[in-house]
Amino acid sequence: MFCDIDLSAAGRHIGALRLVHSDDRHAFGHVPIPIAVLGGGPGPTVLLAAGNHGDEYEGQAILLGLVHGLDPEALSGRIIVLPALNRPAVAAAARVSPLDGVNLNRAFLGGAPPGPTRSIAAFVESLLPGCALVADLHSGGGTAIYADAALATRTRDRALFAANLAAARATRLPVIQVLGETSTGHSFNSAAEAAAVPMVAMELGGGGRADRGSLARGREAVMGVLAHAGVVQGGARPPASQKMVTVTGARAAVVVTADGVMEPLVSPGDTVSAGDAVAILHHWREPRRPPTTLRAEIDGLVLAVAAKGLLAPGDHAALIAALVEEDP
């Protein structure tokens, strides 16, 4: 894979990463992955990515708009933008790549065998050492709707964790999720940790479409990150009211045990107590069976709810994150 634009050039440059891959669809060609650079005056480099999963649209819309909406001459530094990072999955409106069936956010740091998805991850890894800050924009995709949240990885390096939290606070999103226990070790966040680069991920809405409210909050969040890095000018703003949460253990998930149609009783961002009803499952396969009430097992914040109405055993009706109060 190679890039057809000069990422060190000043001004606005839009091109593609050329992912060479031979299969029934791409026998002699390549898969173009969009990339842009906005180069201004002296300053840090910030990497912005979206489309890590192809069915997550808020981030893609935000970054594609930003490429054309920012004036490079007004920047102190440069912004590298990958608005549809997993382009094969984006084209297929899928979470994983149709080229090799691999989840890009599990392919970093050798988490996948050689192939197209691992090549994309390796290219991103090659960019990280030159970056001062990274942001990766996600959503709930076609299966979930998330509370708008900034995600900060708890790292072994306490100074890096502090930098991750500072970037999360700069988004001013209403929720900060501290990642740690549930991290796979092969995610984009893990690659940033390995490179000792501060990073914030974001979850912005979902449900297989772009939500207006999440788009607005996401745009403000990205500009807050750029101002935090010093790439764009932004006056000091008072601290935002943000709830800090973390997902701990299997009890965080409200798991469906039978086929049914879900009637949600809570929304992302709500707070619940253990035992509270979060959804009603109507048994379409067994219409004589009374509906089942699904309840939270822990106290916390509703981080996400299922976007699909028809659920099957093993699906999550909701995800509950425990509230925490801590600093590094």
GROMACS .gro file of C-alpha atoms in nm:
model
  328
    1MET     CA    1   0.000   0.000   0.000
    2PHE     CA    2   0.123   0.348  -0.081
    3CYS     CA    3  -0.002   0.706  -0.057
    4ASP     CA    4  -0.044   0.922  -0.367
    5ILE     CA    5  -0.014   1.260  -0.191
    6ASP     CA    6   0.269   1.427   0.002
    7LEU     CA    7   0.158   1.432   0.366
    8SER     CA    8   0.423   1.693   0.450
    9ALA     CA    9   0.300   1.947   0.192
   10ALA     CA   10   0.142   2.276   0.289
   11GLY     CA   11  -0.214   2.353   0.186
   12ARG     CA   12  -0.510   2.122   0.119
   13HIS     CA   13  -0.433   1.795  -0.056
   14ILE     CA   14  -0.683   1.514  -0.108
   15GLY     CA   15  -0.586   1.177  -0.250
   16ALA     CA   16  -0.585   0.808  -0.172
   17LEU     CA   17  -0.395   0.525  -0.016
   18ARG     CA   18  -0.365   0.261  -0.284
   19LEU     CA   19  -0.426  -0.078  -0.127
   20VAL     CA   20  -0.302  -0.337  -0.373
   21HIS     CA   21  -0.518  -0.648  -0.345
   22SER     CA   22  -0.596  -0.920  -0.597
   23ASP     CA   23  -0.924  -1.108  -0.580
   24ASP     CA   24  -1.228  -1.171  -0.802
   25ARG     CA   25  -1.322  -0.802  -0.787
   26HIS     CA   26  -0.974  -0.646  -0.787
   27ALA     CA   27  -0.765  -0.868  -1.012
   28PHE     CA   28  -0.516  -0.606  -1.133
   29GLY     CA   29  -0.627  -0.286  -0.965
   30HIS     CA   30  -0.618  -0.139  -0.619
   31VAL     CA   31  -0.861  -0.031  -0.349
   32PRO     CA   32  -0.846   0.350  -0.302
   33ILE     CA   33  -0.871   0.461   0.062
   34PRO     CA   34  -0.935   0.837   0.089
   35ILE     CA   35  -0.677   1.045   0.271
   36ALA     CA   36  -0.630   1.421   0.305
   37VAL     CA   37  -0.377   1.652   0.463
   38LEU     CA   38  -0.437   2.011   0.571
   39GLY     CA   39  -0.093   2.165   0.614
   40GLY     CA   40  -0.051   2.501   0.783
   41GLY     CA   41   0.232   2.675   0.962
   42PRO     CA   42   0.470   2.522   1.217
   43GLY     CA   43   0.302   2.311   1.482
   44PRO     CA   44   0.195   1.962   1.581
   45THR     CA   45   0.043   1.689   1.366
   46VAL     CA   46  -0.302   1.556   1.454
   47LEU     CA   47  -0.439   1.237   1.296
   48LEU     CA   48  -0.819   1.213   1.258
   49ALA     CA   49  -0.986   0.890   1.147
   50ALA     CA   50  -1.337   0.759   1.090
   51GLY     CA   51  -1.484   0.457   0.917
   52ASN     CA   52  -1.275   0.214   1.121
   53HIS     CA   53  -1.601   0.017   1.104
   54GLY     CA   54  -1.784   0.070   0.778
   55ASP     CA   55  -2.139   0.101   0.914
   56GLU     CA   56  -2.057   0.393   1.146
   57TYR     CA   57  -2.150   0.717   0.972
   58GLU     CA   58  -2.136   1.017   1.206
   59GLY     CA   59  -1.757   1.031   1.206
   60GLN     CA   60  -1.732   0.989   0.831
   61ALA     CA   61  -1.968   1.281   0.770
   62ILE     CA   62  -1.787   1.500   1.023
   63LEU     CA   63  -1.439   1.440   0.880
   64LEU     CA   64  -1.541   1.465   0.515
   65GLY     CA   65  -1.695   1.803   0.595
   66LEU     CA   66  -1.390   1.913   0.791
   67VAL     CA   67  -1.156   1.843   0.497
   68HIS     CA   68  -1.336   2.112   0.296
   69GLY     CA   69  -1.440   2.338   0.584
   70LEU     CA   70  -1.104   2.427   0.741
   71ASP     CA   71  -0.862   2.679   0.594
   72PRO     CA   72  -0.511   2.529   0.596
   73GLU     CA   73  -0.355   2.875   0.614
   74ALA     CA   74  -0.521   2.929   0.952
   75LEU     CA   75  -0.369   2.615   1.103
   76SER     CA   76  -0.065   2.589   1.329
   77GLY     CA   77   0.055   2.247   1.226
   78ARG     CA   78  -0.112   1.989   1.008
   79ILE     CA   79  -0.410   1.756   1.017
   80ILE     CA   80  -0.403   1.416   0.849
   81VAL     CA   81  -0.756   1.292   0.781
   82LEU     CA   82  -0.863   0.935   0.706
   83PRO     CA   83  -1.242   0.976   0.673
   84ALA     CA   84  -1.318   0.622   0.550
   85LEU     CA   85  -1.029   0.427   0.695
   86ASN     CA   86  -1.172   0.081   0.636
   87ARG     CA   87  -1.287   0.169   0.286
   88PRO     CA   88  -1.380  -0.187   0.184
   89ALA     CA   89  -1.612  -0.212   0.486
   90VAL     CA   90  -1.750   0.137   0.422
   91ALA     CA   91  -1.839   0.041   0.065
   92ALA     CA   92  -2.016  -0.268   0.195
   93ALA     CA   93  -2.186  -0.083   0.487
   94ALA     CA   94  -2.035  -0.353   0.707
   95ARG     CA   95  -1.848  -0.369   1.036
   96VAL     CA   96  -1.573  -0.596   0.901
   97SER     CA   97  -1.393  -0.595   0.568
   98PRO     CA   98  -1.551  -0.804   0.292
   99LEU     CA   99  -1.201  -0.860   0.151
  100ASP     CA  100  -1.083  -1.082   0.436
  101GLY     CA  101  -1.355  -1.083   0.704
  102VAL     CA  102  -1.128  -0.901   0.952
  103ASN     CA  103  -1.232  -0.634   1.202
  104LEU     CA  104  -0.984  -0.347   1.151
  105ASN     CA  105  -1.006  -0.248   1.517
  106ARG     CA  106  -0.870  -0.592   1.609
  107ALA     CA  107  -0.593  -0.591   1.346
  108PHE     CA  108  -0.339  -0.353   1.502
  109LEU     CA  109  -0.009  -0.469   1.654
  110GLY     CA  110  -0.017  -0.800   1.470
  111GLY     CA  111  -0.374  -0.884   1.568
  112ALA     CA  112  -0.455  -1.013   1.219
  113PRO     CA  113  -0.262  -1.221   0.964
  114PRO     CA  114  -0.107  -1.052   0.659
  115GLY     CA  115  -0.376  -0.924   0.426
  116PRO     CA  116  -0.563  -0.608   0.325
  117THR     CA  117  -0.697  -0.518   0.669
  118ARG     CA  118  -0.365  -0.574   0.842
  119SER     CA  119  -0.202  -0.356   0.572
  120ILE     CA  120  -0.436  -0.068   0.660
  121ALA     CA  121  -0.357  -0.106   1.029
  122ALA     CA  122   0.017  -0.117   0.958
  123PHE     CA  123  -0.002   0.206   0.757
  124VAL     CA  124  -0.176   0.381   1.046
  125GLU     CA  125   0.088   0.248   1.284
  126SER     CA  126   0.356   0.401   1.059
  127LEU     CA  127   0.194   0.744   1.097
  128LEU     CA  128   0.167   0.739   1.477
  129PRO     CA  129   0.526   0.829   1.573
  130GLY     CA  130   0.492   1.163   1.393
  131CYS     CA  131   0.164   1.256   1.564
  132ALA     CA  132   0.107   1.467   1.875
  133LEU     CA  133  -0.255   1.354   1.913
  134VAL     CA  134  -0.494   1.106   1.752
  135ALA     CA  135  -0.875   1.090   1.739
  136ASP     CA  136  -1.075   0.794   1.608
  137LEU     CA  137  -1.448   0.853   1.554
  138HIS     CA  138  -1.690   0.563   1.604
  139SER     CA  139  -2.061   0.510   1.657
  140GLY     CA  140  -2.288   0.220   1.744
  141GLY     CA  141  -2.312   0.123   1.378
  142GLY     CA  142  -2.606  -0.081   1.260
  143THR     CA  143  -2.647  -0.273   1.586
  144ALA     CA  144  -2.637  -0.016   1.867
  145ILE     CA  145  -2.700   0.346   1.964
  146TYR     CA  146  -2.444   0.495   2.199
  147ALA     CA  147  -2.448   0.786   2.437
  148ASP     CA  148  -2.216   1.047   2.284
  149ALA     CA  149  -1.890   0.970   2.461
  150ALA     CA  150  -1.516   1.027   2.455
  151LEU     CA  151  -1.305   0.717   2.520
  152ALA     CA  152  -0.975   0.745   2.707
  153THR     CA  153  -0.747   0.443   2.742
  154ARG     CA  154  -0.605   0.370   3.087
  155THR     CA  155  -0.238   0.311   3.015
  156ARG     CA  156   0.048   0.182   3.225
  157ASP     CA  157   0.218   0.518   3.167
  158ARG     CA  158   0.030   0.750   3.404
  159ALA     CA  159   0.140   1.061   3.213
  160LEU     CA  160  -0.001   0.915   2.891
  161PHE     CA  161  -0.328   0.829   3.067
  162ALA     CA  162  -0.346   1.188   3.192
  163ALA     CA  163  -0.294   1.311   2.835
  164ASN     CA  164  -0.567   1.076   2.710
  165LEU     CA  165  -0.807   1.207   2.974
  166ALA     CA  166  -0.718   1.568   2.892
  167ALA     CA  167  -0.805   1.505   2.526
  168ALA     CA  168  -1.131   1.339   2.630
  169ARG     CA  169  -1.222   1.640   2.842
  170ALA     CA  170  -1.141   1.870   2.549
  171THR     CA  171  -1.420   1.706   2.348
  172ARG     CA  172  -1.676   1.832   2.600
  173LEU     CA  173  -1.886   1.526   2.519
  174PRO     CA  174  -2.127   1.440   2.802
  175VAL     CA  175  -1.967   1.104   2.884
  176ILE     CA  176  -1.605   0.994   2.924
  177GLN     CA  177  -1.556   0.617   2.910
  178VAL     CA  178  -1.230   0.495   3.058
  179LEU     CA  179  -1.105   0.194   2.860
  180GLY     CA  180  -0.897  -0.073   3.021
  181GLU     CA  181  -1.041  -0.402   3.134
  182THR     CA  182  -1.229  -0.471   2.810
  183SER     CA  183  -0.952  -0.358   2.573
  184THR     CA  184  -0.841  -0.623   2.323
  185GLY     CA  185  -0.476  -0.522   2.293
  186HIS     CA  186  -0.505  -0.502   1.913
  187SER     CA  187  -0.719  -0.189   1.875
  188PHE     CA  188  -0.628   0.151   1.734
  189ASN     CA  189  -0.612   0.273   2.095
  190SER     CA  190  -0.364  -0.004   2.179
  191ALA     CA  191  -0.145   0.099   1.885
  192ALA     CA  192  -0.145   0.460   2.005
  193GLU     CA  193  -0.046   0.343   2.354
  194ALA     CA  194   0.239   0.135   2.210
  195ALA     CA  195   0.362   0.444   2.022
  196ALA     CA  196   0.321   0.661   2.337
  197VAL     CA  197   0.087   0.897   2.148
  198PRO     CA  198  -0.212   1.054   2.328
  199MET     CA  199  -0.542   0.941   2.178
  200VAL     CA  200  -0.912   0.991   2.223
  201ALA     CA  201  -1.177   0.777   2.057
  202MET     CA  202  -1.541   0.880   2.032
  203GLU     CA  203  -1.874   0.702   2.020
  204LEU     CA  204  -2.131   0.921   1.843
  205GLY     CA  205  -2.484   0.788   1.807
  206GLY     CA  206  -2.535   0.499   1.568
  207GLY     CA  207  -2.829   0.293   1.456
  208GLY     CA  208  -2.709   0.268   1.098
  209ARG     CA  209  -2.764   0.635   1.019
  210ALA     CA  210  -2.616   0.974   1.108
  211ASP     CA  211  -2.795   1.135   1.403
  212ARG     CA  212  -2.827   1.516   1.389
  213GLY     CA  213  -2.756   1.570   1.758
  214SER     CA  214  -2.455   1.340   1.757
  215LEU     CA  215  -2.323   1.510   1.443
  216ALA     CA  216  -2.342   1.851   1.608
  217ARG     CA  217  -2.176   1.732   1.930
  218GLY     CA  218  -1.917   1.539   1.731
  219ARG     CA  219  -1.821   1.841   1.522
  220GLU     CA  220  -1.775   2.048   1.837
  221ALA     CA  221  -1.576   1.764   1.992
  222VAL     CA  222  -1.335   1.742   1.697
  223MET     CA  223  -1.279   2.117   1.700
  224GLY     CA  224  -1.219   2.097   2.075
  225VAL     CA  225  -0.952   1.832   2.020
  226LEU     CA  226  -0.784   2.041   1.749
  227ALA     CA  227  -0.785   2.346   1.976
  228HIS     CA  228  -0.650   2.134   2.263
  229ALA     CA  229  -0.362   2.026   2.039
  230GLY     CA  230  -0.295   2.387   1.935
  231VAL     CA  231  -0.363   2.328   1.566
  232VAL     CA  232  -0.661   2.565   1.555
  233GLN     CA  233  -0.715   2.874   1.760
  234GLY     CA  234  -0.977   2.847   2.030
  235GLY     CA  235  -1.038   3.052   2.339
  236ALA     CA  236  -1.037   2.887   2.680
  237ARG     CA  237  -1.374   2.739   2.765
  238PRO     CA  238  -1.507   2.650   3.108
  239PRO     CA  239  -1.498   2.279   3.196
  240ALA     CA  240  -1.796   2.084   3.067
  241SER     CA  241  -2.015   1.865   3.283
  242GLN     CA  242  -1.897   1.513   3.196
  243LYS     CA  243  -1.980   1.182   3.360
  244MET     CA  244  -1.689   0.938   3.383
  245VAL     CA  245  -1.775   0.572   3.343
  246THR     CA  246  -1.614   0.236   3.279
  247VAL     CA  247  -1.741  -0.102   3.161
  248THR     CA  248  -1.649  -0.374   3.408
  249GLY     CA  249  -1.728  -0.739   3.363
  250ALA     CA  250  -2.003  -0.941   3.201
  251ARG     CA  251  -2.275  -0.801   3.427
  252ALA     CA  252  -2.255  -0.471   3.238
  253ALA     CA  253  -2.444  -0.628   2.948
  254VAL     CA  254  -2.818  -0.685   2.960
  255VAL     CA  255  -2.825  -1.009   2.762
  256VAL     CA  256  -3.116  -1.145   2.560
  257THR     CA  257  -3.186  -1.516   2.620
  258ALA     CA  258  -3.466  -1.578   2.368
  259ASP     CA  259  -3.584  -1.460   2.028
  260GLY     CA  260  -3.800  -1.153   2.060
  261VAL     CA  261  -3.897  -0.802   1.961
  262MET     CA  262  -3.739  -0.547   2.194
  263GLU     CA  263  -3.936  -0.260   2.344
  264PRO     CA  264  -3.677  -0.025   2.498
  265LEU     CA  265  -3.755   0.141   2.830
  266VAL     CA  266  -3.436   0.350   2.858
  267SER     CA  267  -3.227   0.570   2.632
  268PRO     CA  268  -2.849   0.613   2.602
  269GLY     CA  269  -2.729   0.846   2.876
  270ASP     CA  270  -2.997   0.749   3.129
  271THR     CA  271  -2.889   0.636   3.476
  272VAL     CA  272  -3.027   0.315   3.622
  273SER     CA  273  -3.003   0.109   3.940
  274ALA     CA  274  -2.958  -0.267   3.965
  275GLY     CA  275  -3.296  -0.428   3.908
  276ASP     CA  276  -3.439  -0.145   3.700
  277ALA     CA  277  -3.625  -0.252   3.386
  278VAL     CA  278  -3.440  -0.150   3.069
  279ALA     CA  279  -3.643  -0.331   2.802
  280ILE     CA  280  -3.935  -0.563   2.742
  281LEU     CA  281  -3.887  -0.862   2.514
  282HIS     CA  282  -4.197  -0.974   2.324
  283HIS     CA  283  -4.178  -1.339   2.217
  284TRP     CA  284  -4.288  -1.350   1.856
  285ARG     CA  285  -4.195  -1.718   1.823
  286GLU     CA  286  -4.404  -1.803   2.130
  287PRO     CA  287  -4.701  -1.564   2.127
  288ARG     CA  288  -4.862  -1.745   2.422
  289ARG     CA  289  -4.559  -1.662   2.636
  290PRO     CA  290  -4.591  -1.341   2.839
  291PRO     CA  291  -4.335  -1.068   2.764
  292THR     CA  292  -4.007  -1.083   2.954
  293THR     CA  293  -3.876  -0.779   3.139
  294LEU     CA  294  -3.500  -0.732   3.099
  295ARG     CA  295  -3.331  -0.564   3.396
  296ALA     CA  296  -2.999  -0.401   3.472
  297GLU     CA  297  -2.770  -0.607   3.693
  298ILE     CA  298  -2.563  -0.311   3.813
  299ASP     CA  299  -2.602   0.057   3.894
  300GLY     CA  300  -2.472   0.292   3.628
  301LEU     CA  301  -2.522   0.484   3.307
  302VAL     CA  302  -2.688   0.339   2.997
  303LEU     CA  303  -2.393   0.356   2.760
  304ALA     CA  304  -2.570   0.191   2.465
  305VAL     CA  305  -2.896   0.028   2.364
  306ALA     CA  306  -2.968  -0.214   2.082
  307ALA     CA  307  -3.059  -0.044   1.755
  308LYS     CA  308  -3.233  -0.351   1.616
  309GLY     CA  309  -3.590  -0.433   1.707
  310LEU     CA  310  -3.554  -0.806   1.646
  311LEU     CA  311  -3.309  -0.969   1.887
  312ALA     CA  312  -3.178  -1.321   1.931
  313PRO     CA  313  -3.015  -1.511   2.219
  314GLY     CA  314  -2.676  -1.361   2.302
  315ASP     CA  315  -2.762  -1.013   2.176
  316HIS     CA  316  -2.726  -0.721   2.415
  317ALA     CA  317  -3.037  -0.516   2.480
  318ALA     CA  318  -2.831  -0.255   2.664
  319LEU     CA  319  -2.485  -0.190   2.803
  320ILE     CA  320  -2.452  -0.038   3.149
  321ALA     CA  321  -2.132   0.142   3.250
  322ALA     CA  322  -2.042   0.199   3.614
  323LEU     CA  323  -1.993   0.559   3.721
  324VAL     CA  324  -1.644   0.637   3.852
  325GLU     CA  325  -1.481   0.943   4.003
  326GLU     CA  326  -1.110   0.942   3.956
  327ASP     CA  327  -0.815   1.119   3.803
  328PRO     CA  328  -0.483   0.964   3.703
   0.00000   0.00000   0.00000
